[in-house]
Coordinates of C-alpha atoms and ligand atoms in Angstrom, one line a residue:
M1314 CA 244.3 251.7 -25.5
T1315 CA 243.4 252.3 -21.8
L1316 CA 246.4 251.8 -19.6
A1317 CA 245.9 249.5 -16.6
R1318 CA 245.6 251.4 -13.4
S1319 CA 246.2 250.8 -9.6
L1320 CA 243.7 251.3 -7.0
F1321 CA 245.6 253.9 -5.5
D1322 CA 245.9 256.0 -8.7
K1323 CA 242.2 255.7 -9.2
I1324 CA 241.3 256.7 -5.8
W1325 CA 243.8 259.5 -5.8
E1326 CA 242.6 260.9 -9.2
S1327 CA 238.8 260.7 -8.3
H1328 CA 239.5 262.5 -5.2
T1329 CA 241.6 265.3 -6.4
A1330 CA 239.7 268.5 -6.1
S1331 CA 242.4 270.8 -7.6
I1332 CA 246.2 270.9 -7.8
L1333 CA 247.6 273.7 -5.4
R1334 CA 250.2 276.4 -6.3
N1335 CA 252.8 274.4 -4.4
G1336 CA 252.0 271.2 -6.6
Q1337 CA 250.1 269.3 -3.8
A1338 CA 246.9 267.6 -4.5
Q1339 CA 243.9 268.8 -2.6
L1340 CA 242.1 265.6 -1.9
F1341 CA 238.6 265.1 -1.0
I1342 CA 238.2 263.2 2.1
D1343 CA 235.2 260.9 2.3
S1344 CA 235.3 260.1 6.0
H1345 CA 236.6 261.9 8.8
L1346 CA 237.3 259.8 12.2
I1347 CA 237.8 261.9 15.1
H1348 CA 238.7 261.3 18.9
E1349 CA 238.9 263.3 22.1
V1350 CA 242.7 263.8 22.0
T1351 CA 243.4 265.5 18.7
T1352 CA 240.3 267.6 18.3
P1353 CA 239.8 270.0 21.1
Q1354 CA 242.4 272.4 19.6
A1355 CA 241.2 271.8 16.0
F1356 CA 237.7 272.8 17.2
G1357 CA 238.9 275.8 18.9
M1358 CA 240.8 276.9 15.6
L1359 CA 237.6 276.5 13.8
R1360 CA 236.0 278.8 16.6
D1361 CA 238.8 281.3 16.3
F1362 CA 238.1 281.5 12.4
D1363 CA 234.3 281.4 13.0
L1364 CA 234.1 278.5 10.5
P1365 CA 231.6 275.6 10.9
V1366 CA 232.2 271.9 10.3
L1367 CA 231.8 271.7 6.6
M1368 CA 230.4 268.2 6.3
P1369 CA 229.4 267.0 9.6
E1370 CA 227.6 264.1 8.0
R1371 CA 231.1 262.8 6.9
T1372 CA 232.5 263.1 10.5
F1373 CA 232.4 260.5 13.0
A1374 CA 233.7 260.5 16.5
T1375 CA 234.5 258.2 19.5
V1376 CA 236.5 258.3 23.0
D1377 CA 239.4 256.2 23.0
H1378 CA 242.7 257.5 23.8
I1379 CA 242.6 258.7 27.1
V1380 CA 239.4 257.1 28.2
P1381 CA 240.0 254.9 31.6
T1382 CA 239.4 251.0 30.9
D1383 CA 238.9 250.2 34.6
T1384 CA 235.5 252.1 34.9
R1385 CA 232.8 253.6 33.0
V1386 CA 231.5 255.7 35.9
G1387 CA 232.2 259.4 35.5
P1388 CA 233.2 262.1 36.2
F1389 CA 236.7 260.3 35.7
S1390 CA 239.4 260.8 38.1
D1391 CA 241.9 262.2 35.6
P1392 CA 240.6 265.9 35.0
L1393 CA 242.1 266.1 31.5
A1394 CA 240.2 263.0 30.5
E1395 CA 237.0 264.2 31.7
Q1396 CA 237.6 267.6 30.1
M1397 CA 238.6 266.1 26.8
I1398 CA 235.6 263.7 26.6
Q1399 CA 233.0 266.6 27.7
E1400 CA 234.5 268.8 25.1
L1401 CA 234.3 266.2 22.2
R1402 CA 230.7 265.6 23.6
A1403 CA 229.8 269.5 23.2
N1404 CA 231.7 269.7 19.8
C1405 CA 229.9 266.9 18.3
S1406 CA 226.5 268.1 19.6
S1407 CA 226.8 271.6 18.4
S1408 CA 228.0 270.4 15.2
N1409 CA 225.7 267.6 14.6
I1410 CA 228.5 265.0 14.3
V1411 CA 227.7 261.3 15.1
F1412 CA 229.3 260.5 18.4
F1413 CA 229.8 256.7 19.5
D1414 CA 229.8 257.9 23.2
L1415 CA 230.3 255.6 26.1
D1416 CA 226.7 254.8 26.5
S1417 CA 226.2 254.3 22.8
G1418 CA 227.0 250.4 23.0
R1419 CA 229.3 251.3 19.7
Q1420 CA 232.1 253.2 21.5
G1421 CA 235.6 251.7 20.8
I1422 CA 239.1 252.5 19.3
V1423 CA 238.7 254.8 16.3
H1424 CA 240.1 252.4 13.9
M1425 CA 237.7 249.7 15.1
I1426 CA 234.4 251.6 15.1
G1427 CA 235.0 252.8 11.4
P1428 CA 235.1 249.1 9.9
E1429 CA 232.5 247.9 12.6
Q1430 CA 230.0 250.6 11.5
G1431 CA 230.6 250.2 7.9
I1432 CA 232.0 253.7 7.5
T1433 CA 235.3 252.3 6.2
Q1434 CA 234.5 251.4 2.5
P1435 CA 236.4 250.6 -0.6
G1436 CA 237.6 253.3 -3.1
T1437 CA 237.3 255.9 -0.2
T1438 CA 239.7 258.3 1.3
I1439 CA 239.8 258.5 5.2
A1440 CA 241.7 260.8 7.3
C1441 CA 242.0 260.6 11.3
G1442 CA 244.2 262.2 14.1
D1443 CA 246.2 258.9 14.7
S1444 CA 249.1 257.5 12.8
H1445 CA 247.5 254.2 12.5
T1446 CA 244.7 255.3 10.3
S1447 CA 246.3 253.2 7.7
T1448 CA 244.4 250.1 9.3
H1449 CA 241.4 251.1 7.1
G1450 CA 243.4 250.4 4.0
A1451 CA 242.4 246.8 4.5
F1452 CA 239.2 247.6 2.7
G1453 CA 240.8 249.0 -0.2
A1454 CA 240.6 252.6 1.0
I1455 CA 243.4 255.3 1.1
A1456 CA 243.6 256.4 4.7
F1457 CA 246.1 258.8 6.2
G1458 CA 246.9 259.6 9.8
I1459 CA 247.2 263.4 10.2
G1460 CA 248.1 266.0 12.9
T1461 CA 245.9 268.5 14.7
S1462 CA 246.2 271.3 12.2
Q1463 CA 245.0 268.9 9.4
V1464 CA 242.1 267.8 11.6
R1465 CA 241.1 271.4 11.7
D1466 CA 241.6 271.5 7.6
V1467 CA 239.5 268.6 7.3
L1468 CA 236.9 269.6 9.7
A1469 CA 236.7 273.2 7.9
T1470 CA 237.1 272.0 4.1
Q1471 CA 236.7 268.3 3.9
T1472 CA 240.0 268.3 2.0
L1473 CA 243.7 267.6 2.7
A1474 CA 246.7 269.0 0.8
M1475 CA 248.7 266.0 0.1
T1476 CA 252.0 264.9 -1.8
K1477 CA 251.3 261.8 -4.0
P1478 CA 253.6 259.1 -2.6
K1479 CA 254.9 256.4 -5.2
L1480 CA 253.6 252.9 -4.9
R1481 CA 255.2 249.7 -3.7
R1482 CA 253.4 246.4 -4.4
I1483 CA 254.6 243.8 -1.5
E1484 CA 253.6 240.6 -2.6
V1485 CA 253.6 237.6 -0.2
N1486 CA 252.6 234.2 -1.3
G1487 CA 252.4 230.8 0.1
R1488 CA 251.3 229.5 3.6
L1489 CA 252.2 230.5 6.9
G1490 CA 253.5 228.0 9.5
P1491 CA 251.6 227.0 12.6
G1492 CA 251.6 229.6 15.3
V1493 CA 252.3 232.2 13.0
Y1494 CA 250.2 235.3 12.4
A1495 CA 249.1 238.3 10.5
K1496 CA 251.0 240.3 13.2
D1497 CA 254.2 238.4 12.5
V1498 CA 254.0 239.1 8.9
I1499 CA 253.9 242.6 9.3
L1500 CA 256.7 242.8 11.8
H1501 CA 258.6 240.6 9.3
I1502 CA 257.9 243.0 6.6
I1503 CA 259.1 246.0 8.7
R1504 CA 262.0 244.1 9.6
K1505 CA 263.0 243.5 6.2
L1506 CA 262.5 246.8 4.6
G1507 CA 263.2 249.0 7.6
V1508 CA 261.2 251.5 9.7
K1509 CA 262.2 254.1 7.0
G1510 CA 261.9 251.8 4.1
G1511 CA 258.4 252.9 3.2
V1512 CA 258.9 256.6 3.4
G1513 CA 257.6 258.2 0.3
Y1514 CA 255.6 255.2 -0.6
A1515 CA 252.0 253.8 -0.3
Y1516 CA 252.0 250.1 0.0
E1517 CA 249.8 247.5 -1.9
Y1518 CA 249.5 244.3 0.0
A1519 CA 249.1 241.7 -2.7
G1520 CA 249.6 237.9 -3.1
D1521 CA 247.9 234.8 -2.2
L1522 CA 248.7 235.1 1.6
F1523 CA 246.6 238.5 2.0
E1524 CA 243.9 237.1 -0.4
R1525 CA 243.3 234.3 2.1
M1526 CA 243.3 236.6 5.1
S1527 CA 240.3 237.5 6.9
M1528 CA 239.3 241.3 7.1
E1529 CA 240.8 241.3 10.7
E1530 CA 244.0 240.0 9.8
R1531 CA 244.2 242.4 6.8
M1532 CA 243.5 245.2 9.3
T1533 CA 246.6 243.9 11.6
V1534 CA 248.7 244.1 8.5
C1535 CA 247.7 247.6 7.3
N1536 CA 247.7 248.9 11.0
M1537 CA 251.3 248.8 11.1
T1538 CA 252.3 250.1 7.6
I1539 CA 253.0 253.5 9.2
E1540 CA 255.6 251.6 11.4
G1541 CA 257.5 250.7 8.1
G1542 CA 257.4 254.4 7.1
A1543 CA 254.7 254.2 4.6
R1544 CA 251.6 256.7 5.2
C1545 CA 249.1 254.3 3.9
G1546 CA 248.7 250.7 2.9
Y1547 CA 245.9 248.7 1.4
V1548 CA 244.6 245.4 0.2
N1549 CA 242.4 245.2 -2.9
P1550 CA 238.8 244.7 -2.0
D1551 CA 237.3 241.3 -2.8
E1552 CA 234.4 239.1 -1.8
T1553 CA 235.9 239.0 1.7
T1554 CA 235.7 242.5 2.1
F1555 CA 232.0 242.8 0.7
A1556 CA 230.9 240.0 2.9
Y1557 CA 232.6 241.7 6.0
L1558 CA 230.8 245.0 5.1
H1559 CA 227.3 243.6 4.4
G1560 CA 224.6 244.7 6.7
R1561 CA 226.7 247.0 8.7
P1562 CA 224.9 250.2 9.9
F1563 CA 226.6 252.8 7.6
A1564 CA 227.1 250.4 4.6
P1565 CA 225.0 250.7 1.5
A1566 CA 221.7 248.7 1.5
G1567 CA 219.1 247.3 -0.7
A1568 CA 219.7 248.4 -4.5
D1569 CA 222.6 250.8 -3.2
W1570 CA 224.4 247.7 -2.1
D1571 CA 224.6 246.0 -5.5
A1572 CA 225.8 249.3 -7.2
A1573 CA 228.3 249.6 -4.5
V1574 CA 229.8 246.4 -4.9
Q1575 CA 230.0 246.8 -8.6
R1576 CA 231.8 250.1 -7.8
W1577 CA 234.1 248.5 -5.4
K1578 CA 235.0 245.6 -7.8
A1579 CA 236.0 248.2 -10.3
V1580 CA 238.3 250.2 -7.9
A1581 CA 240.7 247.2 -7.4
S1582 CA 244.2 247.3 -9.3
E1583 CA 244.3 246.1 -12.7
P1584 CA 246.6 243.4 -13.8
G1585 CA 249.7 245.1 -15.4
C1586 CA 249.3 248.4 -13.6
H1587 CA 252.5 250.4 -12.9
Y1588 CA 254.2 250.1 -9.6
D1589 CA 257.2 252.1 -8.6
D1590 CA 258.7 249.0 -6.7
V1591 CA 257.9 245.6 -6.2
V1592 CA 258.9 243.4 -3.2
V1593 CA 258.1 239.5 -3.2
M1594 CA 258.2 237.5 -0.2
D1595 CA 257.5 234.0 0.9
A1596 CA 254.9 233.3 3.8
A1597 CA 256.8 230.2 4.7
D1598 CA 260.1 232.4 5.6
V1599 CA 257.9 234.4 8.3
P1600 CA 258.6 233.2 11.7
P1601 CA 256.9 234.2 15.2
T1602 CA 258.5 237.7 15.2
V1603 CA 259.3 239.8 18.3
T1604 CA 261.0 243.0 18.7
W1605 CA 263.8 243.5 20.8
G1606 CA 264.5 247.2 20.5
I1607 CA 263.0 250.4 20.4
N1608 CA 261.2 250.5 17.1
P1609 CA 259.2 247.8 15.4
G1610 CA 261.8 247.1 12.8
Q1611 CA 264.2 246.0 15.6
A1612 CA 262.7 242.6 15.4
I1613 CA 263.9 239.1 15.4
A1614 CA 262.5 235.4 15.1
V1615 CA 261.4 234.2 18.8
T1616 CA 264.3 231.5 18.3
E1617 CA 266.9 234.1 17.4
E1618 CA 269.6 236.0 19.6
I1619 CA 269.7 239.5 20.4
P1620 CA 271.7 241.2 18.0
T1621 CA 275.4 242.4 19.0
I1622 CA 276.5 245.8 17.9
E1623 CA 279.2 244.3 16.0
S1624 CA 276.8 242.2 14.1
C1625 CA 274.9 245.2 12.8
A1626 CA 275.6 247.5 9.9
E1627 CA 277.7 250.5 10.7
L1628 CA 275.2 252.9 10.0
D1629 CA 272.8 251.2 12.5
R1630 CA 275.1 250.8 15.5
A1631 CA 274.4 254.0 17.3
S1632 CA 270.5 253.1 17.3
V1633 CA 271.3 249.5 18.2
A1634 CA 273.5 250.7 21.2
E1635 CA 270.8 252.9 22.2
A1636 CA 268.2 250.3 22.0
L1637 CA 270.2 247.6 23.8
A1638 CA 271.0 250.2 26.7
H1639 CA 267.2 251.0 27.0
M1640 CA 265.9 247.5 26.8
K1641 CA 268.8 246.2 29.2
L1642 CA 269.0 243.2 26.9
K1643 CA 272.1 241.1 26.8
P1644 CA 273.6 241.3 23.2
G1645 CA 274.1 237.6 21.9
A1646 CA 271.6 236.0 24.3
P1647 CA 268.4 234.3 23.1
I1648 CA 265.4 236.8 23.1
A1649 CA 263.3 233.7 24.4
G1650 CA 263.6 233.6 28.2
T1651 CA 263.8 237.4 28.8
P1652 CA 261.6 238.0 31.9
V1653 CA 258.1 239.8 31.3
N1654 CA 256.5 242.0 34.0
V1655 CA 253.2 242.9 32.2
A1656 CA 251.3 241.3 29.5
F1657 CA 249.1 243.7 27.2
F1658 CA 246.3 242.4 25.1
G1659 CA 244.7 245.1 23.3
S1660 CA 245.0 248.2 20.8
C1661 CA 243.7 248.6 17.1
T1662 CA 246.2 246.1 16.1
N1663 CA 244.9 243.1 17.8
A1664 CA 241.9 243.4 19.8
R1665 CA 239.4 242.1 17.7
V1666 CA 237.1 239.1 18.4
S1667 CA 239.3 236.7 16.4
D1668 CA 242.4 237.7 18.3
F1669 CA 240.6 237.0 21.6
A1670 CA 239.0 233.9 20.2
E1671 CA 242.5 232.4 18.8
V1672 CA 244.1 233.1 22.3
A1673 CA 241.2 231.7 24.4
K1674 CA 241.7 228.4 22.5
Y1675 CA 245.2 228.1 24.1
L1676 CA 244.5 229.8 27.3
V1677 CA 242.1 227.2 28.7
G1678 CA 243.5 225.5 32.0
H1679 CA 246.5 227.9 32.4
K1680 CA 247.2 230.6 34.7
V1681 CA 249.0 233.9 34.3
H1682 CA 252.5 233.7 36.0
P1683 CA 252.4 235.2 39.4
S1684 CA 255.1 237.9 38.6
V1685 CA 253.1 239.1 35.6
H1686 CA 250.5 241.8 35.5
A1687 CA 248.1 240.8 32.5
I1688 CA 245.3 242.9 31.2
A1689 CA 243.0 242.3 28.2
V1690 CA 241.4 245.3 26.6
P1691 CA 238.8 244.8 23.9
G1692 CA 239.0 247.2 21.1
S1693 CA 235.4 248.1 21.2
Q1694 CA 232.1 247.8 22.9
L1695 CA 231.1 245.4 20.1
V1696 CA 234.1 243.2 20.6
K1697 CA 233.7 243.0 24.3
R1698 CA 229.8 242.0 24.0
E1699 CA 230.7 239.3 21.4
C1700 CA 233.6 238.0 23.5
E1701 CA 231.3 237.9 26.7
K1702 CA 228.5 236.2 24.6
L1703 CA 231.0 233.5 23.5
G1704 CA 232.4 233.0 27.0
I1705 CA 235.9 234.2 26.0
D1706 CA 235.9 236.9 28.8
R1707 CA 235.5 234.1 31.3
I1708 CA 238.6 232.2 30.1
F1709 CA 240.6 235.3 30.3
K1710 CA 239.5 236.0 33.7
E1711 CA 240.0 232.3 35.0
A1712 CA 243.5 232.7 33.5
G1713 CA 244.4 235.8 35.5
F1714 CA 244.0 238.4 33.2
E1715 CA 241.9 241.9 34.1
W1716 CA 239.2 242.1 31.6
R1717 CA 238.7 245.8 30.8
H1718 CA 236.5 248.4 29.2
P1719 CA 237.5 249.4 25.4
G1720 CA 240.0 251.9 24.9
C1721 CA 243.7 252.6 23.5
S1722 CA 244.9 251.6 27.0
M1723 CA 248.4 250.6 27.2
C1724 CA 249.0 251.1 23.5
L1725 CA 250.2 254.7 24.4
G1726 CA 249.7 254.9 28.2
M1727 CA 247.6 258.2 28.0
N1728 CA 245.1 256.9 30.6
P1729 CA 246.1 255.1 33.9
D1730 CA 247.2 252.0 32.1
K1731 CA 251.0 252.6 32.2
L1732 CA 254.1 250.6 32.7
V1733 CA 256.0 251.5 35.9
G1734 CA 259.6 252.1 36.0
D1735 CA 261.5 249.7 33.8
Q1736 CA 258.9 247.1 33.5
L1737 CA 259.1 244.8 30.3
C1738 CA 255.6 244.5 28.8
A1739 CA 254.7 241.7 26.3
S1740 CA 252.4 243.8 23.9
T1741 CA 250.0 243.3 21.2
S1742 CA 250.1 246.9 20.2
N1743 CA 252.1 248.4 17.3
R1744 CA 254.7 250.8 18.7
N1745 CA 257.7 250.2 21.1
F1746 CA 259.2 253.5 21.1
I1747 CA 260.7 254.7 24.3
G1748 CA 258.0 256.1 26.7
R1749 CA 255.3 254.7 24.5
Q1750 CA 253.5 252.9 27.4
G1751 CA 253.6 255.7 29.9
S1752 CA 257.0 255.0 31.6
Q1753 CA 260.1 256.7 30.1
S1754 CA 262.3 253.6 31.3
G1755 CA 259.5 251.1 30.5
R1756 CA 260.2 248.5 27.7
T1757 CA 257.9 247.1 25.1
V1758 CA 258.3 243.9 23.3
L1759 CA 255.9 243.8 20.5
M1760 CA 254.5 240.3 19.4
S1761 CA 251.3 238.4 18.2
P1762 CA 248.4 237.6 20.8
V1763 CA 249.2 234.1 21.1
M1764 CA 252.8 234.9 21.9
V1765 CA 251.6 237.4 24.5
A1766 CA 249.4 234.7 26.1
A1767 CA 252.6 232.4 26.2
A1768 CA 254.7 235.2 27.9
A1769 CA 251.9 236.1 30.3
I1770 CA 251.6 232.3 31.4
T1771 CA 255.4 231.6 31.4
G1772 CA 256.7 235.2 32.9
A1773 CA 259.2 235.1 29.8
V1774 CA 259.3 235.8 26.0
T1775 CA 258.5 232.1 24.8
D1776 CA 258.2 230.3 21.6
A1777 CA 254.4 229.9 21.7
R1778 CA 254.5 227.0 19.1
E1779 CA 256.4 224.8 21.6
F1780 CA 254.6 226.1 24.8
F1781 CA 251.2 225.4 23.3
N1782 CA 252.1 222.7 21.1
I1783 CA 250.6 224.4 18.0
K1784 CA 250.8 221.9 15.2
N1785 CA 248.2 223.1 12.8
R1786 CA 247.1 226.4 11.3
T1787 CA 243.5 226.8 10.1
E1788 CA 242.7 230.3 9.6
V1789 CA 245.1 231.2 6.7
Ligands
LIG3137 S1 245.1 251.8 20.1 FE1 247.2 253.0 19.8 S2 247.6 253.2 17.7 FE2 245.3 252.5 17.9 S3 244.2 254.5 17.8 FE3 244.7 254.0 20.1 S4 246.6 255.2 20.4 FE4 246.4 255.1 18.1

């Protein structure tokens, strides 16, 4: 009798090249995504050892982290940005690596270009020097964020030494309410399980909610897996996955396509397979969720009050006190109504065409509040072009958003897009750590794109369901 197996076990076993003396698996990496910030040192180390890039055909590069979004005319005023981009250009050229450069028409945030180009495929292993590589799990891939020395290892060996995590199935069934989105789902999961709840686990997102989700929604969910402590998270591949990939430049074509689909179907978890843990949630319980603190688990419904220190578990009180002090928020006060200075619409969590299109529906006829600086940063050149073709850019610009070039932008504030002083930013990004958006005293409130739009217009954290009179939900 053959035991039912999970997608995770199948991929792990088929990619284990050897077991190392320390017990770790040496995992073969199918696709390695690289960008300008975590590679200069890695390529330098390769040169020190006189090693080539072992499999340049499995390595794909883009510029995103430090590239400016207000201009595409170089040389860029930040000498570090200019140097990093030039170095990546030279390294890709000398190693024959495909590079989605600024003039390629296909540049974008690293976790956007993998799926857009059809590089991200079910049943594969993917690595990238960015924590949010978990995004690619939306396709039924096992995808890990890695550090610079591991980028070096993958460049040199196309493998990674990894300890196999346990597997948790997170099953969410039912329908989301109007004005509730994939971003709310993952913020809710992290709130319930904690930012360390997933340490030592891989997550399988299952249940009819995820089955009904579009690929873009699944990417939003998988993107923030790392914020809940799990290195990777995935959704089993299905017809939605295959339809998304069909015809993309690096996806299989012709007879190879049919064979690939058969392979991809076979990699999905089988009924009755083993999970080390199972968590079940009801989609109807997910509210529009916003963070109030300095990690993504410090989150509440937009209708709730900011917690008091006394209301929190003894163990959490020190971090709650630190968060309240940093955020300058009043314990016990409603989070709705908190003044907002900056609205950031971007990042690999929520800067896809469907995100912009959903917000555009509600933005028409509205103006950004005079006290709010609002920027919209498409996740890739493909997204930017498609939004412009659909007239979405015009709606954003008429409302008062700046319409930028693609890049990570204010997700991490490595380029000139930074908070100033203690500005509070309503943000579609994934991380609200102290200093994340470029100012040590800056404050980040994570939320869905439609909630960011409501905050931009009203100048305060706002329940978008009431403000935009959202009565129906169509997409999930
Ligand atoms: S948008 Fe943010 S999380 Fe995504 S790749 Fe860039 S820096 Fe990383």
